[in-house]
CSV table of C-alpha atoms and ligand atoms in Angstrom, one decimal:
chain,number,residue,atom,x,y,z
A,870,UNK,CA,29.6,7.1,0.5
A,871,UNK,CA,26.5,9.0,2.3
A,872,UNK,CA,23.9,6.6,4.1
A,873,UNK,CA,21.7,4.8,1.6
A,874,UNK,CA,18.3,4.0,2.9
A,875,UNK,CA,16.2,1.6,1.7
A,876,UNK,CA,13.6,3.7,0.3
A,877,UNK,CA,13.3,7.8,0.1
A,878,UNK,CA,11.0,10.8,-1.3
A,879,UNK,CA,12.1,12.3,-4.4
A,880,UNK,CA,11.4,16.1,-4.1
A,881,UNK,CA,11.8,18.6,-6.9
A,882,UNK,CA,12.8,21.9,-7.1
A,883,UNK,CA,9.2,22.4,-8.9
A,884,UNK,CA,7.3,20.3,-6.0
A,885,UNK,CA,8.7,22.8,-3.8
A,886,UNK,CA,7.5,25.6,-5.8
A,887,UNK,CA,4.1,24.2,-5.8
A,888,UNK,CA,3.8,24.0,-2.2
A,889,UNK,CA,5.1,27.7,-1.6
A,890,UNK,CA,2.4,29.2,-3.9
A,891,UNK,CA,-0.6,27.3,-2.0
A,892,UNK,CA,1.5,29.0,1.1
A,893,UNK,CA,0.7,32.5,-0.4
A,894,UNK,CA,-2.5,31.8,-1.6
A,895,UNK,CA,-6.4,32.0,0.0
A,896,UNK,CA,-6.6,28.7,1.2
A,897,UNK,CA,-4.5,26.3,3.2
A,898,UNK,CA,-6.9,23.4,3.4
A,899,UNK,CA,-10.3,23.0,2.3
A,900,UNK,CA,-9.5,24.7,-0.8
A,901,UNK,CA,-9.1,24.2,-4.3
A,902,UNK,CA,-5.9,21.9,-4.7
A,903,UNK,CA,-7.8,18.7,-2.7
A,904,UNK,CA,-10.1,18.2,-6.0
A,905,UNK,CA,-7.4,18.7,-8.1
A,906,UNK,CA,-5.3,15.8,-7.0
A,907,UNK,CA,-8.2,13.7,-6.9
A,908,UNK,CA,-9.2,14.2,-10.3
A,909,UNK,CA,-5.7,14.0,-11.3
A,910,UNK,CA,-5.2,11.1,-8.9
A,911,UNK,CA,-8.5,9.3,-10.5
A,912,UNK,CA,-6.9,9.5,-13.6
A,913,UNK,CA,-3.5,8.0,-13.3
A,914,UNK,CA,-4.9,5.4,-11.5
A,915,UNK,CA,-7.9,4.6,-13.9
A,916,UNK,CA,-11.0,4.4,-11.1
A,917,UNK,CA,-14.0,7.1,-11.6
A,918,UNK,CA,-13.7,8.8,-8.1
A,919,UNK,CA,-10.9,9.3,-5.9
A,920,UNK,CA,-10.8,10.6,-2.0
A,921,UNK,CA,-7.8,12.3,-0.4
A,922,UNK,CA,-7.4,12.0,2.9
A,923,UNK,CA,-5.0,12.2,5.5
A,924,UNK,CA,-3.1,9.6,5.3
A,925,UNK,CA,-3.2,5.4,4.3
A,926,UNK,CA,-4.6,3.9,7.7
A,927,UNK,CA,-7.4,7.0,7.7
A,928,UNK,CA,-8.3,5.3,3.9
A,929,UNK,CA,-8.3,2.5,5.7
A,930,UNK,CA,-10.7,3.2,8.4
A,931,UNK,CA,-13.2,4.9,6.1
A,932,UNK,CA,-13.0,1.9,4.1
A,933,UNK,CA,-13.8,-0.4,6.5
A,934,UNK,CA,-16.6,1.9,7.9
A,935,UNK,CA,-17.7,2.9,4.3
A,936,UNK,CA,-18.4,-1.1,3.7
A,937,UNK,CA,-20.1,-1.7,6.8
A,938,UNK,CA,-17.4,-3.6,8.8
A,939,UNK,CA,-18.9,-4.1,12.4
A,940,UNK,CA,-18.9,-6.3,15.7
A,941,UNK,CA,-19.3,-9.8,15.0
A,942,UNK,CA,-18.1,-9.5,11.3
A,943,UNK,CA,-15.1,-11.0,10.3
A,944,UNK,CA,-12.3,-9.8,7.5
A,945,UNK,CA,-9.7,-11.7,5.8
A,946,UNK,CA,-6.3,-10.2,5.2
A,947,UNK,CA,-2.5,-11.1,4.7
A,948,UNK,CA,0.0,-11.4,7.7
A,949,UNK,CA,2.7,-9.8,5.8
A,950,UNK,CA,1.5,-6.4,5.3
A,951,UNK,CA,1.8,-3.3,7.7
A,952,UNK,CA,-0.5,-3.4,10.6
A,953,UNK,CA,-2.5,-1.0,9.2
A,954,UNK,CA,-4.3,-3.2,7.1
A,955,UNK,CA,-5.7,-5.5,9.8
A,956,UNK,CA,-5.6,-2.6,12.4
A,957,UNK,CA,-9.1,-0.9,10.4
A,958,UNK,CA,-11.2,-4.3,10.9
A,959,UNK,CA,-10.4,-3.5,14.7
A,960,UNK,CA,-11.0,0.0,14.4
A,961,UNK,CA,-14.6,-0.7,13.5
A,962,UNK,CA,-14.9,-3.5,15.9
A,963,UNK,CA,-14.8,-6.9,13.8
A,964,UNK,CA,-12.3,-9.8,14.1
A,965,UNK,CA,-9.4,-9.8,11.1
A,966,UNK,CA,-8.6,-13.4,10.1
A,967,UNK,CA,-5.3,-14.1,8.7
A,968,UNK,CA,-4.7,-16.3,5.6
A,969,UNK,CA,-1.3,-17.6,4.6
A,970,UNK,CA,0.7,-16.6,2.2
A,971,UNK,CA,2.1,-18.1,-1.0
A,972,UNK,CA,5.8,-18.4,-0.6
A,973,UNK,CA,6.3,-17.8,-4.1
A,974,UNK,CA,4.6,-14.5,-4.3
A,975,UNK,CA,3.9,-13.7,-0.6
A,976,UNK,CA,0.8,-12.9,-1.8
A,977,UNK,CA,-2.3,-14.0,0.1
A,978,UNK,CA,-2.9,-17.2,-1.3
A,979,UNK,CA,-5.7,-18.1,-2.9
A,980,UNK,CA,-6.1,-21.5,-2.2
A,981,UNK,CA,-6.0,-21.3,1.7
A,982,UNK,CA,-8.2,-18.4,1.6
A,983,UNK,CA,-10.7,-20.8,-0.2
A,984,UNK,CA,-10.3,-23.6,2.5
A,985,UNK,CA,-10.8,-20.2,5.1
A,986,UNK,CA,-14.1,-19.3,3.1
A,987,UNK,CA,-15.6,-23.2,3.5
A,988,UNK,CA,-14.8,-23.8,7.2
A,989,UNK,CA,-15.7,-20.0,8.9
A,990,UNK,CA,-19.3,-18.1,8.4
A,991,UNK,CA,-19.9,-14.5,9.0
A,992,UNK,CA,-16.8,-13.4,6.6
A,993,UNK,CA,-18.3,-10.1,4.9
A,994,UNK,CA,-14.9,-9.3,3.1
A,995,UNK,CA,-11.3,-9.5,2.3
A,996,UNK,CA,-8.5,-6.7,1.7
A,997,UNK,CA,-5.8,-7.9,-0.1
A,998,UNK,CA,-2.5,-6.2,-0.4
A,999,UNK,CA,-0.6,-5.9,-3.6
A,1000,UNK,CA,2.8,-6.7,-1.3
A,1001,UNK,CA,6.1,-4.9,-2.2
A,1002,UNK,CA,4.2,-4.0,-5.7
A,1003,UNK,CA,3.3,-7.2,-6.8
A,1004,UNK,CA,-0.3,-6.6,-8.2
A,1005,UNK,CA,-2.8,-9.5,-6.0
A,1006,UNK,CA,-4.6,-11.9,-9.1
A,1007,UNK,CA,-7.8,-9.6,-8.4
A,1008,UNK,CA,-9.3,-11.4,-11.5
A,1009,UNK,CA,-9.1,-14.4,-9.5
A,1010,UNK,CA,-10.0,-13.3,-6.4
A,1011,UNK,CA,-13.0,-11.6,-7.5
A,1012,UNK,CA,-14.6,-15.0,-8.6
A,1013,UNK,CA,-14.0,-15.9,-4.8
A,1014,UNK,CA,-15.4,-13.1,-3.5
A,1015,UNK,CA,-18.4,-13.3,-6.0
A,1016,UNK,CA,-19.0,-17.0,-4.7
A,1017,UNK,CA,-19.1,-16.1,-1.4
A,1018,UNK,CA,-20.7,-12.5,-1.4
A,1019,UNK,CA,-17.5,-10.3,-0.4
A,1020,UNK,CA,-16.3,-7.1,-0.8
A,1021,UNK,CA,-13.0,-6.3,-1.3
A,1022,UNK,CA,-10.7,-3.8,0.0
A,1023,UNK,CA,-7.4,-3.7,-2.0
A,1024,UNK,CA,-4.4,-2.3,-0.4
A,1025,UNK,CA,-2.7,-0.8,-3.3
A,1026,UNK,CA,-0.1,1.2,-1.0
A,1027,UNK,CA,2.5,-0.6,-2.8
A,1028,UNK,CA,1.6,-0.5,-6.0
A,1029,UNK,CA,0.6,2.6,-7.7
A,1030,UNK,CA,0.9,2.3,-11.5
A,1031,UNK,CA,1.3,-1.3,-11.4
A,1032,UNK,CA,-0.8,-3.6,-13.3
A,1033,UNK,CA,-2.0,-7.0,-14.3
A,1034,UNK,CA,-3.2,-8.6,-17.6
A,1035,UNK,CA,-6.3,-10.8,-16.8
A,1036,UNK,CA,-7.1,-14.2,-18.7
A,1037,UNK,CA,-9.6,-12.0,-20.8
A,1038,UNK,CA,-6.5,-9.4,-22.0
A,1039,UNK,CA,-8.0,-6.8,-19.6
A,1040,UNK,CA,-5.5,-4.4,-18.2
A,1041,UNK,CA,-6.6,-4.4,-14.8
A,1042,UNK,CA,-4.5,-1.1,-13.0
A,1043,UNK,CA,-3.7,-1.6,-9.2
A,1044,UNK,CA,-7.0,0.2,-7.6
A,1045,UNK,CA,-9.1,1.2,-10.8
A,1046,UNK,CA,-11.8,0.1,-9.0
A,1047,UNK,CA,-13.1,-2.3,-11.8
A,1048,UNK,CA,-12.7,-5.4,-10.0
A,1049,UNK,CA,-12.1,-4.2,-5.9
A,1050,UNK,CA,-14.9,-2.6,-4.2
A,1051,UNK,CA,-12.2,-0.1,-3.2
A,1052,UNK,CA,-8.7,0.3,-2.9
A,1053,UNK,CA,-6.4,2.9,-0.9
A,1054,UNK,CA,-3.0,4.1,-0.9
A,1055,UNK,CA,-0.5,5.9,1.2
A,1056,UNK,CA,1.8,8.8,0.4
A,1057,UNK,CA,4.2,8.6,3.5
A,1058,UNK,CA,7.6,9.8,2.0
A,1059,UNK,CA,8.8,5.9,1.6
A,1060,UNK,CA,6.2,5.1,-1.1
A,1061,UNK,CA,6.2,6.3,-5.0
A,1062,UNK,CA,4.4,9.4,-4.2
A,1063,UNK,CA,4.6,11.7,-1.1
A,1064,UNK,CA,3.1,14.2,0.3
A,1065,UNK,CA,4.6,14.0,4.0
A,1066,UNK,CA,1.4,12.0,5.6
A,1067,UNK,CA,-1.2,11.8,2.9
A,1068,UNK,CA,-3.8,8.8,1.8
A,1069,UNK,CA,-6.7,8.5,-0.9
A,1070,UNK,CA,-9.0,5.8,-2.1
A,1071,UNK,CA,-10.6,5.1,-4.9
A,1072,UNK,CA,-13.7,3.2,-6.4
A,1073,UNK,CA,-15.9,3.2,-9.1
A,1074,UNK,CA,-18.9,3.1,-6.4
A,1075,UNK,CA,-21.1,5.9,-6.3
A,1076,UNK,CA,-22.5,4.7,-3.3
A,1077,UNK,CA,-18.9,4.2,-1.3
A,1078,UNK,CA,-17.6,7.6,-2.9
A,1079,UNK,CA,-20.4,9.7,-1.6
A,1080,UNK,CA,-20.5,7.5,2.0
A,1081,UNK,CA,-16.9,8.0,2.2
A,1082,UNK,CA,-16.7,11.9,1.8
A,1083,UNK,CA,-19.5,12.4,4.4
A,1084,UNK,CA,-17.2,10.4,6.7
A,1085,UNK,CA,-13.7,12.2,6.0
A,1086,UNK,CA,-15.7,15.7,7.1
A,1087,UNK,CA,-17.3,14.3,10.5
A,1088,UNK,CA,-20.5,12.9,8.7
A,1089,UNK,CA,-21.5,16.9,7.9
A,1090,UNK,CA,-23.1,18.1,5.0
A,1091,UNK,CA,-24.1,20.8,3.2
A,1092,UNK,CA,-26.1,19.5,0.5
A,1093,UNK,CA,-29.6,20.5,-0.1
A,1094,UNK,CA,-30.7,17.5,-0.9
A,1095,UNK,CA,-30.3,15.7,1.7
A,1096,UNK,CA,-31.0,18.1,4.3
A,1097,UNK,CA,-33.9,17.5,6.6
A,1098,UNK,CA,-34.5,21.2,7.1
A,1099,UNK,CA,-33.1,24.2,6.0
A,1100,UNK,CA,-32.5,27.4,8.1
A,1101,UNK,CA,-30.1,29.6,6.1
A,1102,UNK,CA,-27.1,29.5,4.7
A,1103,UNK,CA,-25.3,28.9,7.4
A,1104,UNK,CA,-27.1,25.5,8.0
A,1105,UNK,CA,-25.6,22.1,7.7
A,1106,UNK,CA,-26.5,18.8,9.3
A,1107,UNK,CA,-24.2,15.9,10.9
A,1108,UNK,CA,-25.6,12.8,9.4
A,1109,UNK,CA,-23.2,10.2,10.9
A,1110,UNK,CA,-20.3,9.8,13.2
A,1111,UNK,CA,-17.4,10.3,10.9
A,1112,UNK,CA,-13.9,12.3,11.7
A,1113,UNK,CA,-11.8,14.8,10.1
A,1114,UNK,CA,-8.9,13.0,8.2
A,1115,UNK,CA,-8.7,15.5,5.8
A,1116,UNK,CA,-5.7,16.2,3.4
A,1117,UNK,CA,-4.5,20.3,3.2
A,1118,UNK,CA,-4.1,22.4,0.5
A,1119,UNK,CA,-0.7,22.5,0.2
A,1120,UNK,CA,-0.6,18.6,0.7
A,1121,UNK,CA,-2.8,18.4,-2.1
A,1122,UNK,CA,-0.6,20.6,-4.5
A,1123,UNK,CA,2.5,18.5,-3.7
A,1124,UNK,CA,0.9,15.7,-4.4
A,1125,UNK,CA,-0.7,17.2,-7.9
A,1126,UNK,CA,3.4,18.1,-8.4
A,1127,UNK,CA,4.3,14.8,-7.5
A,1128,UNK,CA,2.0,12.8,-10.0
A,1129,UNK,CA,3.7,14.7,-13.2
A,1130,UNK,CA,6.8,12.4,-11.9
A,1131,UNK,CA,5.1,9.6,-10.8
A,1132,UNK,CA,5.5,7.4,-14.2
A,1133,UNK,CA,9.6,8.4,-14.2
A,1134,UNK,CA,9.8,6.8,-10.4
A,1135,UNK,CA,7.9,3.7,-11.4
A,1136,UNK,CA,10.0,3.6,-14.5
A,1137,UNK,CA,13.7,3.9,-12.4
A,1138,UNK,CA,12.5,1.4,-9.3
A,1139,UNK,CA,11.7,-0.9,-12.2
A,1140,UNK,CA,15.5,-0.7,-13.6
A,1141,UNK,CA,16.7,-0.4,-10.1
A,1142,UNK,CA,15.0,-3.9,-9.6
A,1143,UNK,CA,15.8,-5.1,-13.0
A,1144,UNK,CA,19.9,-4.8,-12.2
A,1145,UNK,CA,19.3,-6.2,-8.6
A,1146,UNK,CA,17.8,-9.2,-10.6
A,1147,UNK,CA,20.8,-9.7,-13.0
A,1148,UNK,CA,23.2,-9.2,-10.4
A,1149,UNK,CA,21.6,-11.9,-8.4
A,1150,UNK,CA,20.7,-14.7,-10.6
A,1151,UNK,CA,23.3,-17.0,-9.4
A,1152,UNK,CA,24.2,-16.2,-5.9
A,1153,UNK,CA,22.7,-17.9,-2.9
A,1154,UNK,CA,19.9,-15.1,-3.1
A,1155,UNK,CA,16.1,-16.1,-3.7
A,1156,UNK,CA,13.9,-13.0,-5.1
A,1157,UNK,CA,10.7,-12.6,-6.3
A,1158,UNK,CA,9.9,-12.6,-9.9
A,1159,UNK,CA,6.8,-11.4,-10.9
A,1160,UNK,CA,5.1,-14.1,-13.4
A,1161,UNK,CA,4.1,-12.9,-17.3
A,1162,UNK,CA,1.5,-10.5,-17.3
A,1163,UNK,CA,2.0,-8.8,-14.3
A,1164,UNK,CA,3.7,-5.0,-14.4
A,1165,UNK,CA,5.4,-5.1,-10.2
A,1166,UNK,CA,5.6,-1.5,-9.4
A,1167,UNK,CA,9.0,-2.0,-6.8
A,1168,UNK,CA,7.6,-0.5,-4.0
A,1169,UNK,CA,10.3,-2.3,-2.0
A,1170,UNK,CA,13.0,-4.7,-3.7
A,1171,UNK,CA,13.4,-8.0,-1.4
A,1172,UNK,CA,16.1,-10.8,-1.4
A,1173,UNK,CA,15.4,-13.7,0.9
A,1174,UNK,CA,18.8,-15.2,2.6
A,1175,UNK,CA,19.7,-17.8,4.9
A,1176,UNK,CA,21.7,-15.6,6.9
A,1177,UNK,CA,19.9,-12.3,6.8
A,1178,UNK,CA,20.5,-10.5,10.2
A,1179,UNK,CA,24.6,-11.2,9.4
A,1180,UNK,CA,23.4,-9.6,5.8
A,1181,UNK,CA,21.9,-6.9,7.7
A,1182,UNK,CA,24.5,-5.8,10.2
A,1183,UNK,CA,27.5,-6.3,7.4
A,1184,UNK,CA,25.4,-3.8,5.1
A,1185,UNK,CA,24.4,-1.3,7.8
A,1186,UNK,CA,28.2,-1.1,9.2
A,1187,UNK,CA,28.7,-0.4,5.2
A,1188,UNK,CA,26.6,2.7,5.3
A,1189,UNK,CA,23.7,1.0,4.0
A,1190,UNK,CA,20.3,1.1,5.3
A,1191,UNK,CA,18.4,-1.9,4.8
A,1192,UNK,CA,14.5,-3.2,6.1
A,1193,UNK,CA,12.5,-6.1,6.9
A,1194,UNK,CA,9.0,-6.1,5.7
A,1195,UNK,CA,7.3,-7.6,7.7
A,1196,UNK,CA,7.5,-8.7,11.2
A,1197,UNK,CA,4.4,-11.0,10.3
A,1198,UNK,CA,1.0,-9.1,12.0
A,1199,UNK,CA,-0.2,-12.2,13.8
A,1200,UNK,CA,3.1,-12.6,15.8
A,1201,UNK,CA,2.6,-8.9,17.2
A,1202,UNK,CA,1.3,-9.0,21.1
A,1203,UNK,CA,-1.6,-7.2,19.9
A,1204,UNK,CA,-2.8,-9.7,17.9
A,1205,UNK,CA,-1.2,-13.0,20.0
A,1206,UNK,CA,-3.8,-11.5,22.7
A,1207,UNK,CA,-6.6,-12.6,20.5
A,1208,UNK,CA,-5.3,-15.8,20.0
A,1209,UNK,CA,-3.1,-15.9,17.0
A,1210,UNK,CA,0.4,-17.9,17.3
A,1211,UNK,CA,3.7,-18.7,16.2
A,1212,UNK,CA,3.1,-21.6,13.6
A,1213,UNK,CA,-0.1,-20.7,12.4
A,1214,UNK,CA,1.2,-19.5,9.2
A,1215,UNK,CA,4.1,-21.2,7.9
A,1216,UNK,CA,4.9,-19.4,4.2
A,1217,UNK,CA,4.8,-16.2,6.3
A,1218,UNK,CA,6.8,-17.5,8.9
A,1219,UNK,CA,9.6,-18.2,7.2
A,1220,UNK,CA,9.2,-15.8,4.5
A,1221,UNK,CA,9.6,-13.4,7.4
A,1222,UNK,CA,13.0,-15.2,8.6
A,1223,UNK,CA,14.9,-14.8,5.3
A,1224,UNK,CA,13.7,-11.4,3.6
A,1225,UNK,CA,15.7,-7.9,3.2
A,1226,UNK,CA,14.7,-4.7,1.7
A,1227,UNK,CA,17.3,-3.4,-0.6
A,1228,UNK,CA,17.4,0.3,-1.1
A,1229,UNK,CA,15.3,0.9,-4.0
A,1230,UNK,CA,14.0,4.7,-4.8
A,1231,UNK,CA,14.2,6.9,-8.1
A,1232,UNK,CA,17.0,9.0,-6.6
A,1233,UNK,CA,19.2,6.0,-6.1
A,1234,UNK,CA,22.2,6.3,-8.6
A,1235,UNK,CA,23.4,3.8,-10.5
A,1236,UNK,CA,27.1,4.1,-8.5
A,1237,UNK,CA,24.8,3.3,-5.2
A,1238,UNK,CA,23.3,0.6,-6.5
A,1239,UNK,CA,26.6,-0.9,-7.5
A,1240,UNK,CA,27.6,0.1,-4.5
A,1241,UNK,CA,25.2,-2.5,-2.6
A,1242,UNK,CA,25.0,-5.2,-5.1
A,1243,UNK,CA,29.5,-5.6,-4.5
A,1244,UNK,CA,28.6,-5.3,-0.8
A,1245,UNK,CA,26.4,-8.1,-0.7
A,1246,UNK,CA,27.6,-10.2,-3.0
A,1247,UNK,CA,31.1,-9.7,-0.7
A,1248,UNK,CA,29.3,-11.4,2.0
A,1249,UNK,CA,27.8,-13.8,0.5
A,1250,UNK,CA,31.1,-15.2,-1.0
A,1251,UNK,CA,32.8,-14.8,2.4
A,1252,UNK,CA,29.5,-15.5,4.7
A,1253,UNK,CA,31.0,-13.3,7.4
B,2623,LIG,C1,2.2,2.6,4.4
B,2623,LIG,C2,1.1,1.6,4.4
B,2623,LIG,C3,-0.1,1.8,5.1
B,2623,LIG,C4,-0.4,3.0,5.9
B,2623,LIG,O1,-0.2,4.2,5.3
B,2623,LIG,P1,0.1,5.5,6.2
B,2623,LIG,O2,-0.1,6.6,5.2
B,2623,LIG,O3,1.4,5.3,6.8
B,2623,LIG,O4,-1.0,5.5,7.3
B,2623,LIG,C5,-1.1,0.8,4.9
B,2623,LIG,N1,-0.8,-0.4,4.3
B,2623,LIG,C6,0.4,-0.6,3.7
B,2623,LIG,C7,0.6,-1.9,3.0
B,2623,LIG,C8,1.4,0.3,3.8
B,2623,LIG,O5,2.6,0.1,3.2
């Protein structure tokens, strides 16, 4: 058996094609394949704009700076996420506060963050993260937000094409923009859709949308309109301090090639998980199972064990590849340096002890899978 990591792209001979033809053509960035994928992008997602960019943590930055985030500001977020998600609070100089998780969902949960919102002032927003795929209650959370005048930044990385139904019977798609102020995503070659480093965001805000693409070209623009003064044709204005984290051309038109198979790998990661879930159900294994009305899109596939860096050694001396997601964001020295601790967050603490990535990808065949599931079910009956 080859190596089986936990989570790869799935390129196509016709993705391949679609890159080689940008290759030949006028335009290798700054062309016409960047609007293409965002329109496309805009609509498998469900918001009214989208912005590529060059990859998740640049969606993030822009985010942050789009919404105003600033010294002396503070911004809630979840410790089990990828540091990127606190990391653009810093980037633009305000403090990121941590709220527990619920052990349950590892989820940011929603009554601590309400006992956050009563205690602290100068909280201007919160970016939740739909973790491993499991969609965050933004229903819920909006109400929160709403009582206490947030915006919020959804971290949908995880979780394109996944989706809640509201108490209303709303479908409410991961980062449609009808209930987050904006939401980002990633497509590093591990999530659903790649592009090698690649981002975009999305919102239904006219105001973010325009903000946002005035900040991914260094704050330049072009347009008459809001021009100052005009000497030619030539003649374009810097309006604020932005950066280039544009996407390419040929980025772009992978991505556009990707999106056609986007639905199939949501479909597969959902059996994948499916199986890993029957197999399961009565060994010593806790998982996650998303509750009614939530659609989890399986970014990642995680067991939580008692004995899970054995798990991991036995499995990776087996040719397969496992992951822990995450090494909990307040515990890095980064973060300890501005006070954070061991024992500040308990759920996240120990969810953080126990949990395993499982490969999970739409590539992975069914003999793979079967492959793992005998291999840890092995050790768990032996507990070597
Ligand atoms: C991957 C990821 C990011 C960052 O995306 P990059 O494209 O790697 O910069 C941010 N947040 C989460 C939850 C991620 O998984």
């Amino acid at each position: 058996m080859k190596p089986i990591p936990y989570g790869r792209q799935h390129i196509t001979e016709k993705d391949i094609e679609a890159v080689i033809e940008v290759l030949r053509s006028d335009f290798l960035t700054q062309g016409p394949k960047i609007s293409e994928f965002e329109e496309m992008f805009a609509k498998y997602i469900g918001s009214k704009y989208a912005i590529a960019v060059s990859n998740g943590t640049a969606a993030l930055h822009l985010s942050a700076l789009a919404l105003g985030v600033k010294a002396g500001q503070k911004v809630i977020t979840s410790p089990i996420t990828f540091a990127a998600s606190a990391n653009c609070v810093r980037y633009c100089g305000g403090d990121v506060i941590f709220c527990d998780v619920d052990a349950e969902t590892v989820l940011i949960d929603l009554q601590q963050l309400k006992s956050i919102l009563e205690k602290k002032s100068k909280i201007s927003g919160i970016i939740p993260v739909n973790f491993a795929g499991y969609p965050v209650d933004l229903s819920k959370l909006r109400k929160i937000a709403d009582e206490y005048n947030l915006w919020i930044l959804e971290d949908a990385c995880h979780s394109p094409g996944g989706y809640f139904i509201d108490d209303n019977n709303v479908k409410r798609r991961c980062g449609d923009g009808t209930l987050a102020d904006l939401a980002i995503f990633s497509f590093h070659p591990v999530k659903h859709i790649a592009t090698g480093e690649g981002g975009m965001i999305t919102t239904n805000r006219k105001d973010l949308y325009e903000k946002i693409l005035l900040l991914r070209t260094h704050g330049i623009t072009r347009n008459s309109d809001l021009l100052t003064e005009n000497h030619g044709g030539w003649y374009y204005e810097m309006h604020d301090l932005g950066f280039n984290y544009r996407l390419t051309d040929f980025q772009a038109a992978l991505g556009i090639s990707q999106l056609t198979h986007a639905e199939d790998g949501l479909k597969r990661r959902r059996k994948i998980a499916q199986r890993y879930d029957d197999a399961f159900l009565n060994a010593p294994i806790k998982i996650i199972r998303p509750k009614e009305n939530f659609c989890h899109a399986y970014h990642l596939y995680i067991i939580q064990v008692k004995n899970r860096l054995q798990l991991y050694n036995y499995l990776r001396s087996n040719n397969i590849f496992p992951q822990v997601h995450y090494i909990p964001v307040h515990l890095m020295p980064y973060y300890k340096n501005l006070g954070w601790k061991k024992g500040d967050f308990p759920n996240a603490e120990e969810y953080y002890e126990n949990c395993l990535s499982l490969p999970i990808y739409p590539t992975l065949t069914d003999e793979e899978q079967e492959f793992i599931i005998q291999t840890v079910l092995k050790f768990q009956d032996n507990d070597y």
